[in-house]
Structure formats: C-alpha cells, structure tokens
Amino acid sequence: MGFETFVGLTLSGLTVGMIYALVALGYTMVYGVLKLINFAHGEIFTVGGYLGATFLIWIGIEDGIPLPLKILYVILAFLFSMILTATLGWSVERFAYRPLRKMTRIAPLLSAIGVSIFLQNLILLVFGVDPIIMPVAAIPEGYIPVFGANFRYLAVIIIVFSLILMGGLTLFIKKTRLGKAMRATSQDREAAEMMGINTNMTISLTFIIGSALAAIAGILVAMYYGTLKFDTGFLYGIKAFTAAVLGGIGNIPGAVIGALVLGLAENYGVGLKLGILAYFFILGLIVGLAYQFYFLPREARKKALFNLADRFSYDEGSLSKVKILNYCYYGGWISGFYFLFKERRDSLVRIHARQAIRVGFANTFLFLVTLIFFLNSNYKISSEWQNGITFLVLMLVLIFKPAGILGEHIPEKV
Amino acid sequence: MKKTFKKEKLLKWSRINRQVLIGAVLFLAFIFPLFNLLGWMGMVWVRLGVKVAVFVLLALGLNIIIGETGLLNLGYIAFFAIGAYTTAIFASPRLGFHLPFWLLFLLSGFFAVAFGFLLGLPTLRLRGDYLAIVTLAFGEIVRITLNNWESVTNGPGGIPGIYDPVIFGLRIDNNFEYYYLTLGLIILCLILIRNLKNSRFGRAWNALREDEIAAECAGIHVSMAKLLSFMVSSLFAGFAGCIFASLQKFVNPQYFVFMQSVLVVCMVVLGGMGSIPGVIAGAIALDTLPEIIRHTFAFWLPSFLGEDFLTSFPPLLQNFLFDFDRYRMLIFGLAIVLMMIFRPEGLIPSRAWQRELHEIDPRLLEETQMIRFDLEEEEKDLEV
C-alpha cells in the first residue's frame, strides 16, 4: 500500500466521477424542469455508447490509418451518436412524457420505467447479449506518470473534455436567452408561459442537451473500459442519479460535485484498507463539525460545543434554541430526546428535535462504523461491493439529507 | 319512481352477477388441476399454475402499496427474496436447521415485515419518486448481500435441497398439493385484503393516495398509515417467498433481480391499480402469455391447420411467436407507456382510480365558468 496506489485510485475516481457527472447533468436538468426522474436516461446513455462504437466499427477504424484521420473518425462518431441519441431523447419526451404532464405523479414515473425497460430490451434484441467491443484503434494509448501512478491519456481527455462541456453548459444556462428560458421554466412553468416562453420547446431542448451529454458519456465509458453491455446503462443511471441527489437534485454544480464525491468514494471504498478508510470518516466528521460551526452565532458556539442547548432561555426564541440543538453535532441525539419528551406543545421544537435525533443517530452509526474499521484495519472491502457502496450512499443520503450537499435548486411555488 | 325501481333492479342484478362471476372463477381455479387428471393438459400447466398462484400473491401484496396507498415500491422482490431465503436457511441441510413448516411460514413473514419496517421507518416521509428510488436501492443491496454473504447464503451458488413442507402430517411434495396450498393462502389473503380495504386503515390509505395534505388535515396519522401499508405488503411477499422456496427446492440470488420487481409492477399496473380482479387477471395474463402464445402457434393451431401453417409466416414473426419470452419485457414496457397514456386505470379498473384519473378538476371548471360569466357581463355592459 504505497502512495502511488492512492494517487492511482484518486485519478481513476476523478475520471469515473466526471463520466457520472455528464450523465447526472441530464437527470438534474430534467428534474429541474419537469420534476420527473427520467428513468430512461441510463438506457439513453447505453444507446449513445452502442451507436458510437457501431459507427467506429462500421467506418473501419484501424491502427494503420494516420492520426488526423483517426481523430476525425472519432469526432464523427461522437457527432453521429449525439445527433441520433438526442433525437431519441426528444422523442421519448414527446411521446411518453408530454401526454402525461397533467396526470397524477405516479403516471409519468411508471411511464418512464416502461420506456426504460423497452429501450433496454430493444438494445438486447438488436445487439445481442454479448457486449459490444470498442475498436482498439479508437482508444488513445499511452500514459503520463504522476507520482508513480499511470495517468492514461484517455483519462486526461475525459477530464478535460468533461470540464469544457460542463463549463459550456453553465455558460449556456447563465448567459443565453435559451438558458434563461430554461431557468424560468424550472421556476414556474405557467408564469414562464405567460411571459411568452415556449415551454414545450424549452423542455424538449432540456431533453436534447441531456441526451447528447449522455451519448458522450456512453462513448467515453465504452472507450475507458473497452466494452459496453446492454444493461450497463441501468447501473450508470442509478449511479448518476445518486450523484445528482448527493449534490442536490436540480442543482447543476451540485451534480458535478456529487458525481466526483461518488466516484472517489467508490474507488477508495474498495481500493483502500479499512484502517485508512476510517481516517476518511474522521475527516468527514471534522469537516462536518466545522461546517456546522461556521453557521452558528459566535455566542452560541460554546454552548453548542459542550452540548448545553437546554441552557438557553426562552426569550432567545425557541427557534434559535432548536437551531443550536441541530448544530450539536455530537450530542444531538441526547438533547433531541430530551426536547422530544420535555416539550410536547411546541411542535416546531419537536420537529427540530426529531432532526437532531436523526443527526445523532447518523453520527453514532458513523462512529460505530469507524470503530469497526479500526478494529479490522488490515482488511479490504471486496470489490463485489463496489456497486453496493453506491446504493448505500443513495439510501443514506435520501434518509438523512434528501436535499443533498448543496441543497436543491427547486423553487417551490408560493 | 319507475326509474329508481329500474336502477335498484339493475344494481341487484349486477351484484348477483358479481357473485356468480366470483363463484365461477373460484370454481375454475379449484378444478383447474383436475384437467390434468382427465388427461386434457400436461403437467407443465399445473406447474405453471403454481407459479402463477405465487405471483398472484405477490401482485396482491404490491397492489396494497401501489394501488391502495399510491406509493411506488420498486424493490418489492427484495421482500420476496427475504422470505424465500429465510425458508431456505431454516429448512435445508445448508446450516443444518429443519424447522416445522408453520413456524417457517410465520418466520418468513416476520422477517419480511421486519425489513419492511426498518426500511419504511426512515424513508416513508420522502416524496413518491424518491421512495421509488430508495426501494430500488434496497432491492439491489439485498441482492448484492445475498450474492456475497457466502457463509450463510452460499453466494451465487444458491441454497439447494430445501425440505418439503409438512402440514398436519401431510407431506406436500407434488404440484397439485402446492397448487391447493397456494390457492388456500390466496383466498385467506383476499379475505384479509377485503377486510383491510373496508376498515379504517383502508380508507386512510385511499385518502392518502388522493391527497396527502388533505388526509393529514383530516386527522390521519400519515407515517403510521404508510408504514402499515408497507408492512402488510411485505408480509404478503414474505409468505409468497416461503412457498416459492419450498416449491423450487432451490434459491439463488439471480432470481431476485430488478427486472422481477418490474414484472410485478407491470402486473399491477396493466391489470388495474387498486382493483383486485384486475391485479389477479394481470398476474395470470403476464405469467401465462408467453406459454399460451407458444403453445397456440406451435401445437394447437398446427394440429387444426396442418404442419406447414407456421412456416408460411415471415421468419421474424415465427421467431416472435416461438420465442415470446425474449420479447416479453419489450412488449410489457411498451404496454406500460401506452397504458399510462390511453388507459391509466388499467384493464379492469377499480372505480376509485377511474374516477380520480378521468375527473375534471372542479377548481378548473369553476374558473372557466367565472371567466364565461365575466365575458357575459362585459358583453352586457357593451350593449348598454
């Protein structure tokens, strides 16, 4: 276990994280505009990868041909796949989601699942059970040594390319008229319509951009791993969704941060020994504590640190009291129960007390896990659990902080 | 006066027809395996009947949470898996346990309910679509755990050699006995569901489905009602899992994948959310459809129309009819989308859902009336 392993894990975590981010952007944008989890997004990603690989196989990319031509072919493959996949995304929205927009919430969700199953089985029928293999000539070879670890050129390209795309997307949403229309639609569709925005077109545009990004991610995954299977998209879809939720769904920078955290967590989780993982947990606790302290008023910090929330008098306002209660990062559980039993009438206090109990429960859980990890510090988590880590992260985030790290950017109607 | 009389008569007739229909279906279900003894159909169909019965049980359980409470559970097969693995672990040579069947049955239900409780407690306050994702994640975690917990579940190899159930000294070891066992359980569960549906809890679930905020305002304990519905549906899955494991004599994690959850969701949605006949019909149709299509085109029709009847079809269609199992999920996925667009209440709808889905929003109606009124007033002003 040397330093170079750690660097290698970090690099691969960042690369995978960037790919998750590309897929997660599609989820988060659609959720922002339609408040719908687009289950079919993972399958759209797979279709993108398959189309790109098929194009490269069809055009006959080989080792013999000169480099500029190769690059041209790869770019053509990207364009081909993006255009077709964007059309697919548009038609999914047009035919499967648009007629259901006025329905109860469960109907579009079920329709999305239906589209997902349909597309997955369509890929299975058209391309077969065997994974499609990316032509080796299309994959950039070679690597840069970084602190003894090998940083593949492809990984560099993935990271740079994704950063450019994300920057472009952010600029598009912040600066252009269409981006403004998109933001307006996500805030309040009816009001946006009254302001003269063509919301149907805006929603279609969201799906088109999201699908094109998913297609890019699909081809990049096919290049990075060399193969793609018909059900890869399901897993990537869930992981990207986890990333979107982790960062706060509807929030574009959040999706990128969530994806990077998830990518790193997956790689560290199965690559490092438990003893080292435990330090990560401790680091997380410290960062969380500092973060929560940062928002406390100065005079309250001491009381919060020594878990003295119940010493606050009522004239300071029960709300501020329970806020401090929430910030009692370690003692939340005890004082939460204290308030839950003591103050029956003030329901606001009770709500915050429940939150405090949840925080306390999470901390206790984290503490126990850290302890177990320290006791078995020489073991590693089996790599079969890599996907399990994602699902665990997803469940924990949704249970303890459904709004995500950066918070949701879904303005509710007043 | 005459009209009301007619209406009453009609209502009475429909009620009688309903009872006759239920009686006929039950009778058919009871005598179904006897066709085999008469030599009218092969053992395959009895076997299929047992499988269908297990899935009917599953679909009935899922219907409680999707149809009655309006929440989407995409990891339902996990509870089925928990029931099946409980039976497999406590009644097989794997760890050397051999508990009596009735205890095993209760234990399977208990474990499924316990996990349902543990999952539901923190997650049921989430929005509907988040709940769907959490349950999906739970289902996958259960499958991954079963796949990797080698010391107990034997990993991907599964647990073979599950003992036959013994009830009152009767050893259940052939398909007929399994069929009647499952049928009896289904009837018990139907009675339970009917009573629950008409009870305080059932009404609370329906109120939650229609409007959660209004239900809470009316004094319904939302999380309690949701938790109860979650637990009851897990209970059914646990029972179904117990029977399934005893029937198959073998369980492995490969059977409890996400697609199976989706299949059960398809049964409920295509049959008709919230309608018991619909759900039962959905489960029967989706399970038997591939076999029926294959048999129709491979054996029955050729026997009437001659052997070269099928070869005249284009090869793609031939492949489709012979190998419908491969195209099954494709068709079902498409069917769900079409169903949601054109007939969201399902094939055999329940009255409440139909009303809910095809109702015009009264507020909207009021608004249009007001606008019309305003316009008329304006016209009058102009005339003056």
Tab-separated table of C-alpha atoms in Angstrom, chain B residues 8-343:
chain	number	residue	atom	x	y	z
B	8	GLU	CA	-82.377	-0.871	-7.998
B	9	LYS	CA	-83.152	-3.875	-10.086
B	10	LEU	CA	-80.077	-3.300	-12.185
B	11	LEU	CA	-77.924	-2.890	-9.104
B	12	LYS	CA	-79.305	-6.106	-7.655
B	13	TRP	CA	-78.614	-7.909	-10.896
B	14	SER	CA	-75.072	-6.625	-11.079
B	15	ARG	CA	-74.498	-7.722	-7.516
B	16	ILE	CA	-75.808	-11.195	-8.273
B	17	ASN	CA	-73.760	-11.331	-11.452
B	18	ARG	CA	-70.717	-10.355	-9.492
B	19	GLN	CA	-71.256	-13.144	-7.017
B	20	VAL	CA	-71.849	-15.616	-9.815
B	21	LEU	CA	-68.675	-14.438	-11.513
B	22	ILE	CA	-66.597	-14.763	-8.352
B	23	GLY	CA	-68.059	-18.205	-7.755
B	24	ALA	CA	-67.307	-19.269	-11.311
B	25	VAL	CA	-63.705	-18.050	-11.144
B	26	LEU	CA	-63.163	-19.785	-7.813
B	27	PHE	CA	-64.692	-22.993	-9.141
B	28	LEU	CA	-62.482	-22.837	-12.204
B	29	ALA	CA	-59.438	-22.227	-10.022
B	30	PHE	CA	-60.354	-25.248	-7.890
B	31	ILE	CA	-60.935	-27.685	-10.709
B	32	PHE	CA	-58.088	-26.400	-12.884
B	33	PRO	CA	-55.527	-29.092	-11.908
B	34	LEU	CA	-58.144	-31.802	-12.381
B	35	PHE	CA	-57.940	-31.259	-16.140
B	36	ASN	CA	-54.561	-32.878	-15.862
B	37	LEU	CA	-56.020	-35.982	-14.246
B	38	LEU	CA	-58.529	-36.166	-17.093
B	39	GLY	CA	-55.617	-36.041	-19.473
B	40	TRP	CA	-56.610	-32.770	-21.120
B	41	MET	CA	-53.365	-30.975	-20.411
B	42	GLY	CA	-49.808	-31.703	-19.423
B	43	MET	CA	-48.136	-31.400	-16.043
B	44	VAL	CA	-46.398	-28.245	-17.329
B	45	TRP	CA	-49.632	-26.353	-16.931
B	46	VAL	CA	-50.156	-27.385	-13.335
B	47	ARG	CA	-46.608	-26.336	-12.623
B	48	LEU	CA	-47.305	-23.029	-14.360
B	49	GLY	CA	-50.467	-22.719	-12.293
B	50	VAL	CA	-48.455	-22.922	-9.054
B	51	LYS	CA	-46.043	-20.288	-10.327
B	52	VAL	CA	-48.928	-18.059	-11.354
B	53	ALA	CA	-50.501	-18.501	-7.937
B	54	VAL	CA	-47.284	-17.356	-6.243
B	55	PHE	CA	-47.169	-14.309	-8.481
B	56	VAL	CA	-50.838	-13.565	-7.825
B	57	LEU	CA	-49.941	-13.459	-4.152
B	58	LEU	CA	-47.047	-11.102	-4.879
B	59	ALA	CA	-49.130	-8.851	-7.085
B	60	LEU	CA	-51.889	-8.680	-4.471
B	61	GLY	CA	-49.304	-7.585	-1.925
B	62	LEU	CA	-47.794	-4.958	-4.186
B	63	ASN	CA	-51.271	-3.725	-5.040
B	64	ILE	CA	-51.732	-2.698	-1.421
B	65	ILE	CA	-48.873	-0.265	-1.678
B	66	ILE	CA	-49.227	0.911	-5.285
B	67	GLY	CA	-52.957	0.684	-5.791
B	68	GLU	CA	-54.300	1.463	-2.340
B	69	THR	CA	-51.709	3.842	-0.936
B	70	GLY	CA	-50.364	5.302	-4.186
B	71	LEU	CA	-46.675	4.775	-3.395
B	72	LEU	CA	-44.286	3.114	-5.801
B	73	ASN	CA	-42.133	0.276	-4.478
B	74	LEU	CA	-39.501	-0.800	-6.992
B	75	GLY	CA	-37.666	-3.182	-4.678
B	76	TYR	CA	-40.602	-5.402	-3.877
B	77	ILE	CA	-38.825	-8.553	-4.956
B	78	ALA	CA	-36.345	-7.992	-2.085
B	79	PHE	CA	-39.035	-8.877	0.447
B	80	PHE	CA	-39.876	-11.937	-1.613
B	81	ALA	CA	-36.174	-12.805	-1.527
B	82	ILE	CA	-36.034	-12.335	2.239
B	83	GLY	CA	-38.994	-14.691	2.676
B	84	ALA	CA	-37.516	-17.264	0.315
B	85	TYR	CA	-34.056	-17.153	1.889
B	86	THR	CA	-35.468	-17.398	5.404
B	87	THR	CA	-37.186	-20.607	4.380
B	88	ALA	CA	-34.096	-21.822	2.564
B	89	ILE	CA	-31.773	-21.189	5.504
B	90	PHE	CA	-34.007	-22.654	8.187
B	91	ALA	CA	-35.170	-25.715	6.262
B	92	SER	CA	-32.210	-27.074	4.345
B	93	PRO	CA	-29.018	-29.002	5.012
B	94	ARG	CA	-27.046	-25.785	4.443
B	95	LEU	CA	-26.836	-24.815	8.132
B	96	GLY	CA	-28.493	-27.948	9.463
B	97	PHE	CA	-31.794	-26.383	10.552
B	98	HIS	CA	-35.145	-28.025	9.986
B	99	LEU	CA	-37.979	-26.014	11.448
B	100	PRO	CA	-41.612	-27.109	11.082
B	101	PHE	CA	-43.386	-25.513	8.146
B	102	TRP	CA	-45.907	-23.403	10.032
B	103	LEU	CA	-43.107	-21.834	12.054
B	104	LEU	CA	-41.088	-21.306	8.922
B	105	PHE	CA	-44.051	-19.680	7.250
B	106	LEU	CA	-44.545	-17.248	10.102
B	107	LEU	CA	-40.819	-16.605	10.343
B	108	SER	CA	-40.603	-15.734	6.629
B	109	GLY	CA	-43.483	-13.312	7.022
B	110	PHE	CA	-41.945	-11.893	10.175
B	111	PHE	CA	-38.529	-11.242	8.619
B	112	ALA	CA	-40.069	-9.609	5.555
B	113	VAL	CA	-42.213	-7.384	7.759
B	114	ALA	CA	-39.253	-6.533	9.979
B	115	PHE	CA	-37.203	-5.415	6.994
B	116	GLY	CA	-40.200	-3.542	5.626
B	117	PHE	CA	-40.493	-1.755	8.952
B	118	LEU	CA	-36.778	-0.935	9.093
B	119	LEU	CA	-36.823	0.401	5.541
B	120	GLY	CA	-40.133	2.180	5.853
B	121	LEU	CA	-39.462	3.957	9.131
B	122	PRO	CA	-36.901	6.436	7.790
B	123	THR	CA	-37.952	6.539	4.123
B	124	LEU	CA	-41.704	6.917	4.100
B	125	ARG	CA	-41.518	10.652	4.688
B	126	LEU	CA	-39.834	11.019	1.288
B	127	ARG	CA	-41.571	12.173	-1.870
B	128	GLY	CA	-43.086	9.471	-4.058
B	129	ASP	CA	-40.357	9.346	-6.673
B	130	TYR	CA	-37.573	9.337	-4.078
B	131	LEU	CA	-39.302	6.474	-2.312
B	132	ALA	CA	-39.267	4.522	-5.576
B	133	ILE	CA	-35.512	5.035	-5.880
B	134	VAL	CA	-34.821	4.152	-2.236
B	135	THR	CA	-36.752	0.917	-2.540
B	136	LEU	CA	-34.884	0.156	-5.759
B	137	ALA	CA	-31.581	0.690	-3.954
B	138	PHE	CA	-32.773	-1.504	-1.083
B	139	GLY	CA	-33.670	-4.262	-3.516
B	140	GLU	CA	-30.236	-4.137	-5.091
B	141	ILE	CA	-28.489	-4.085	-1.707
B	142	VAL	CA	-30.419	-7.171	-0.637
B	143	ARG	CA	-29.452	-8.943	-3.841
B	144	ILE	CA	-25.782	-7.958	-3.531
B	145	THR	CA	-25.761	-9.084	0.100
B	146	LEU	CA	-27.266	-12.456	-0.816
B	147	ASN	CA	-24.684	-12.722	-3.561
B	148	ASN	CA	-21.702	-12.007	-1.319
B	149	TRP	CA	-22.601	-13.372	2.114
B	150	GLU	CA	-21.031	-16.713	1.311
B	151	SER	CA	-21.005	-18.154	4.829
B	152	VAL	CA	-24.797	-18.146	5.107
B	153	THR	CA	-26.305	-17.852	1.635
B	154	ASN	CA	-23.623	-19.719	-0.324
B	155	GLY	CA	-23.269	-16.723	-2.670
B	156	PRO	CA	-24.216	-17.072	-6.332
B	157	GLY	CA	-24.381	-20.854	-5.948
B	158	GLY	CA	-27.637	-20.569	-4.039
B	159	ILE	CA	-29.089	-22.943	-1.450
B	160	PRO	CA	-30.241	-26.324	-2.788
B	161	GLY	CA	-32.155	-29.111	-1.117
B	162	ILE	CA	-34.911	-27.265	0.713
B	163	TYR	CA	-37.130	-29.746	2.589
B	164	ASP	CA	-40.741	-30.386	1.659
B	165	PRO	CA	-43.269	-28.683	3.890
B	166	VAL	CA	-45.262	-30.936	6.180
B	167	ILE	CA	-48.687	-29.699	7.269
B	168	PHE	CA	-50.665	-31.762	9.833
B	169	GLY	CA	-48.628	-34.788	8.960
B	170	LEU	CA	-49.296	-34.351	5.247
B	171	ARG	CA	-46.138	-34.144	3.206
B	172	ILE	CA	-46.523	-31.637	0.377
B	173	ASP	CA	-44.388	-32.811	-2.484
B	174	ASN	CA	-46.272	-32.631	-5.746
B	175	ASN	CA	-47.597	-29.797	-7.865
B	176	PHE	CA	-51.272	-30.446	-7.047
B	177	GLU	CA	-50.695	-30.085	-3.348
B	178	TYR	CA	-48.643	-26.969	-3.841
B	179	TYR	CA	-51.357	-25.541	-6.044
B	180	TYR	CA	-54.055	-26.045	-3.450
B	181	LEU	CA	-51.816	-24.793	-0.643
B	182	THR	CA	-51.146	-21.565	-2.531
B	183	LEU	CA	-54.769	-21.225	-3.574
B	184	GLY	CA	-55.867	-21.536	0.038
B	185	LEU	CA	-53.361	-18.886	1.023
B	186	ILE	CA	-54.579	-16.593	-1.751
B	187	ILE	CA	-58.164	-16.936	-0.546
B	188	LEU	CA	-57.098	-16.159	3.024
B	189	CYS	CA	-55.180	-13.133	1.809
B	190	LEU	CA	-58.124	-11.986	-0.286
B	191	ILE	CA	-60.351	-12.066	2.770
B	192	LEU	CA	-57.688	-10.163	4.711
B	193	ILE	CA	-57.365	-7.569	1.949
B	194	ARG	CA	-61.118	-7.129	1.639
B	195	ASN	CA	-61.466	-6.559	5.353
B	196	LEU	CA	-58.496	-4.218	5.460
B	197	LYS	CA	-59.815	-2.297	2.484
B	198	ASN	CA	-63.114	-1.607	4.196
B	199	SER	CA	-61.503	-0.860	7.530
B	200	ARG	CA	-60.301	2.409	8.974
B	201	PHE	CA	-56.803	1.734	7.612
B	202	GLY	CA	-58.008	1.032	4.096
B	203	ARG	CA	-59.910	4.271	3.985
B	204	ALA	CA	-56.873	6.089	5.365
B	205	TRP	CA	-54.717	4.600	2.590
B	206	ASN	CA	-57.150	5.690	-0.080
B	207	ALA	CA	-57.316	9.165	1.410
B	208	LEU	CA	-53.509	9.339	1.361
B	209	ARG	CA	-53.493	8.310	-2.269
B	210	GLU	CA	-55.930	11.016	-3.292
B	211	ASP	CA	-54.425	13.899	-1.369
B	212	GLU	CA	-51.820	13.550	1.338
B	213	ILE	CA	-52.167	17.030	2.810
B	214	ALA	CA	-55.945	16.819	2.963
B	215	ALA	CA	-55.674	13.406	4.600
B	216	GLU	CA	-53.307	14.733	7.220
B	217	CYS	CA	-55.661	17.615	7.897
B	218	ALA	CA	-58.474	15.137	8.368
B	219	GLY	CA	-56.549	13.590	11.238
B	220	ILE	CA	-54.895	10.613	9.600
B	221	HIS	CA	-51.530	9.643	11.040
B	222	VAL	CA	-49.711	9.704	7.704
B	223	SER	CA	-46.498	7.915	8.563
B	224	MET	CA	-48.344	5.270	10.584
B	225	ALA	CA	-50.771	4.528	7.749
B	226	LYS	CA	-47.968	4.399	5.181
B	227	LEU	CA	-45.848	2.189	7.408
B	228	LEU	CA	-48.723	-0.212	7.938
B	229	SER	CA	-49.367	-0.481	4.212
B	230	PHE	CA	-45.664	-1.062	3.608
B	231	MET	CA	-45.583	-3.785	6.256
B	232	VAL	CA	-48.717	-5.580	5.076
B	233	SER	CA	-47.403	-5.687	1.536
B	234	SER	CA	-44.055	-7.020	2.786
B	235	LEU	CA	-45.927	-9.691	4.730
B	236	PHE	CA	-47.535	-10.983	1.537
B	237	ALA	CA	-44.172	-11.023	-0.205
B	238	GLY	CA	-42.659	-12.961	2.701
B	239	PHE	CA	-45.426	-15.601	2.545
B	240	ALA	CA	-45.072	-15.869	-1.214
B	241	GLY	CA	-41.307	-16.249	-0.807
B	242	CYS	CA	-41.738	-19.067	1.697
B	243	ILE	CA	-43.984	-21.025	-0.653
B	244	PHE	CA	-41.768	-20.272	-3.634
B	245	ALA	CA	-38.653	-21.583	-1.883
B	246	SER	CA	-40.408	-24.775	-0.777
B	247	LEU	CA	-41.754	-25.250	-4.285
B	248	GLN	CA	-38.480	-24.717	-6.132
B	249	LYS	CA	-36.342	-26.562	-3.535
B	250	PHE	CA	-33.596	-24.170	-4.559
B	251	VAL	CA	-32.999	-20.429	-4.308
B	252	ASN	CA	-30.276	-18.280	-5.784
B	253	PRO	CA	-29.807	-14.504	-5.950
B	254	GLN	CA	-30.096	-14.483	-9.737
B	255	TYR	CA	-33.829	-14.897	-9.420
B	256	PHE	CA	-34.362	-11.731	-7.377
B	257	VAL	CA	-33.144	-9.133	-9.853
B	258	PHE	CA	-34.651	-5.729	-10.511
B	259	MET	CA	-36.488	-6.985	-13.596
B	260	GLN	CA	-38.614	-9.275	-11.419
B	261	SER	CA	-39.716	-6.274	-9.363
B	262	VAL	CA	-40.602	-4.513	-12.570
B	263	LEU	CA	-42.539	-7.553	-13.734
B	264	VAL	CA	-44.695	-7.489	-10.607
B	265	VAL	CA	-45.203	-3.736	-11.053
B	266	CYS	CA	-46.285	-4.465	-14.639
B	267	MET	CA	-48.846	-6.988	-13.383
B	268	VAL	CA	-50.368	-4.474	-11.015
B	269	VAL	CA	-50.324	-1.545	-13.434
B	270	LEU	CA	-51.542	-3.378	-16.516
B	271	GLY	CA	-54.254	-5.225	-14.616
B	272	GLY	CA	-55.528	-2.128	-12.903
B	273	MET	CA	-54.120	-0.412	-9.859
B	274	GLY	CA	-56.274	-0.841	-6.788
B	275	SER	CA	-58.626	-3.376	-8.338
B	276	ILE	CA	-58.312	-6.904	-7.013
B	277	PRO	CA	-59.810	-8.699	-10.044
B	278	GLY	CA	-57.618	-6.537	-12.257
B	279	VAL	CA	-54.449	-7.396	-10.374
B	280	ILE	CA	-55.236	-11.106	-10.366
B	281	ALA	CA	-56.017	-11.011	-14.084
B	282	GLY	CA	-52.809	-9.053	-14.714
B	283	ALA	CA	-50.690	-11.598	-12.847
B	284	ILE	CA	-52.304	-14.521	-14.635
B	285	ALA	CA	-52.056	-12.897	-18.054
B	286	LEU	CA	-48.455	-11.770	-17.790
B	287	ASP	CA	-47.257	-15.097	-16.457
B	288	THR	CA	-49.097	-17.347	-18.866
B	289	LEU	CA	-48.956	-15.212	-22.003
B	290	PRO	CA	-45.571	-16.473	-23.329
B	291	GLU	CA	-46.534	-20.100	-22.744
B	292	ILE	CA	-50.012	-19.685	-24.225
B	293	ILE	CA	-48.701	-17.949	-27.345
B	294	ARG	CA	-46.030	-20.571	-27.839
B	295	HIS	CA	-48.471	-23.442	-27.405
B	296	THR	CA	-51.099	-21.852	-29.598
B	297	PHE	CA	-48.796	-21.370	-32.524
B	298	ALA	CA	-46.578	-24.399	-32.048
B	299	PHE	CA	-49.125	-27.125	-31.202
B	300	TRP	CA	-52.775	-26.198	-31.236
B	301	LEU	CA	-53.106	-24.259	-34.471
B	302	PRO	CA	-50.860	-26.608	-36.497
B	303	SER	CA	-52.988	-29.528	-35.353
B	304	PHE	CA	-56.022	-27.869	-36.973
B	305	LEU	CA	-54.386	-26.170	-39.934
B	306	GLY	CA	-51.578	-28.526	-40.854
B	307	GLU	CA	-47.884	-28.638	-40.100
B	308	ASP	CA	-46.736	-26.092	-42.678
B	309	PHE	CA	-49.052	-23.465	-41.254
B	310	LEU	CA	-46.293	-21.655	-39.391
B	311	THR	CA	-43.573	-21.962	-41.987
B	312	SER	CA	-45.588	-19.728	-44.292
B	313	PHE	CA	-45.082	-16.859	-41.844
B	314	PRO	CA	-42.133	-14.482	-42.267
B	315	PRO	CA	-39.133	-15.653	-40.187
B	316	LEU	CA	-39.209	-12.639	-37.859
B	317	LEU	CA	-42.843	-13.297	-36.914
B	318	GLN	CA	-42.094	-17.003	-36.471
B	319	ASN	CA	-39.264	-16.177	-34.151
B	320	PHE	CA	-41.502	-13.757	-32.261
B	321	LEU	CA	-44.266	-16.304	-31.736
B	322	PHE	CA	-41.970	-19.186	-30.778
B	323	ASP	CA	-39.668	-17.166	-28.584
B	324	PHE	CA	-42.105	-14.762	-26.996
B	325	ASP	CA	-40.231	-14.996	-23.703
B	326	ARG	CA	-37.413	-12.936	-25.186
B	327	TYR	CA	-39.725	-10.195	-26.378
B	328	ARG	CA	-41.841	-10.269	-23.257
B	329	MET	CA	-40.286	-7.376	-21.361
B	330	LEU	CA	-40.077	-5.285	-24.536
B	331	ILE	CA	-43.808	-5.653	-25.058
B	332	PHE	CA	-44.607	-5.067	-21.393
B	333	GLY	CA	-42.502	-1.897	-21.292
B	334	LEU	CA	-44.279	-0.558	-24.335
B	335	ALA	CA	-47.619	-1.652	-22.897
B	336	ILE	CA	-46.996	0.300	-19.695
B	337	VAL	CA	-46.254	3.503	-21.624
B	338	LEU	CA	-49.305	3.083	-23.861
B	339	MET	CA	-51.454	2.160	-20.898
B	340	MET	CA	-50.378	5.250	-18.987
B	341	ILE	CA	-51.248	7.438	-21.970
B	342	PHE	CA	-54.526	5.898	-23.114
B	343	ARG	CA	-55.972	3.944	-20.197
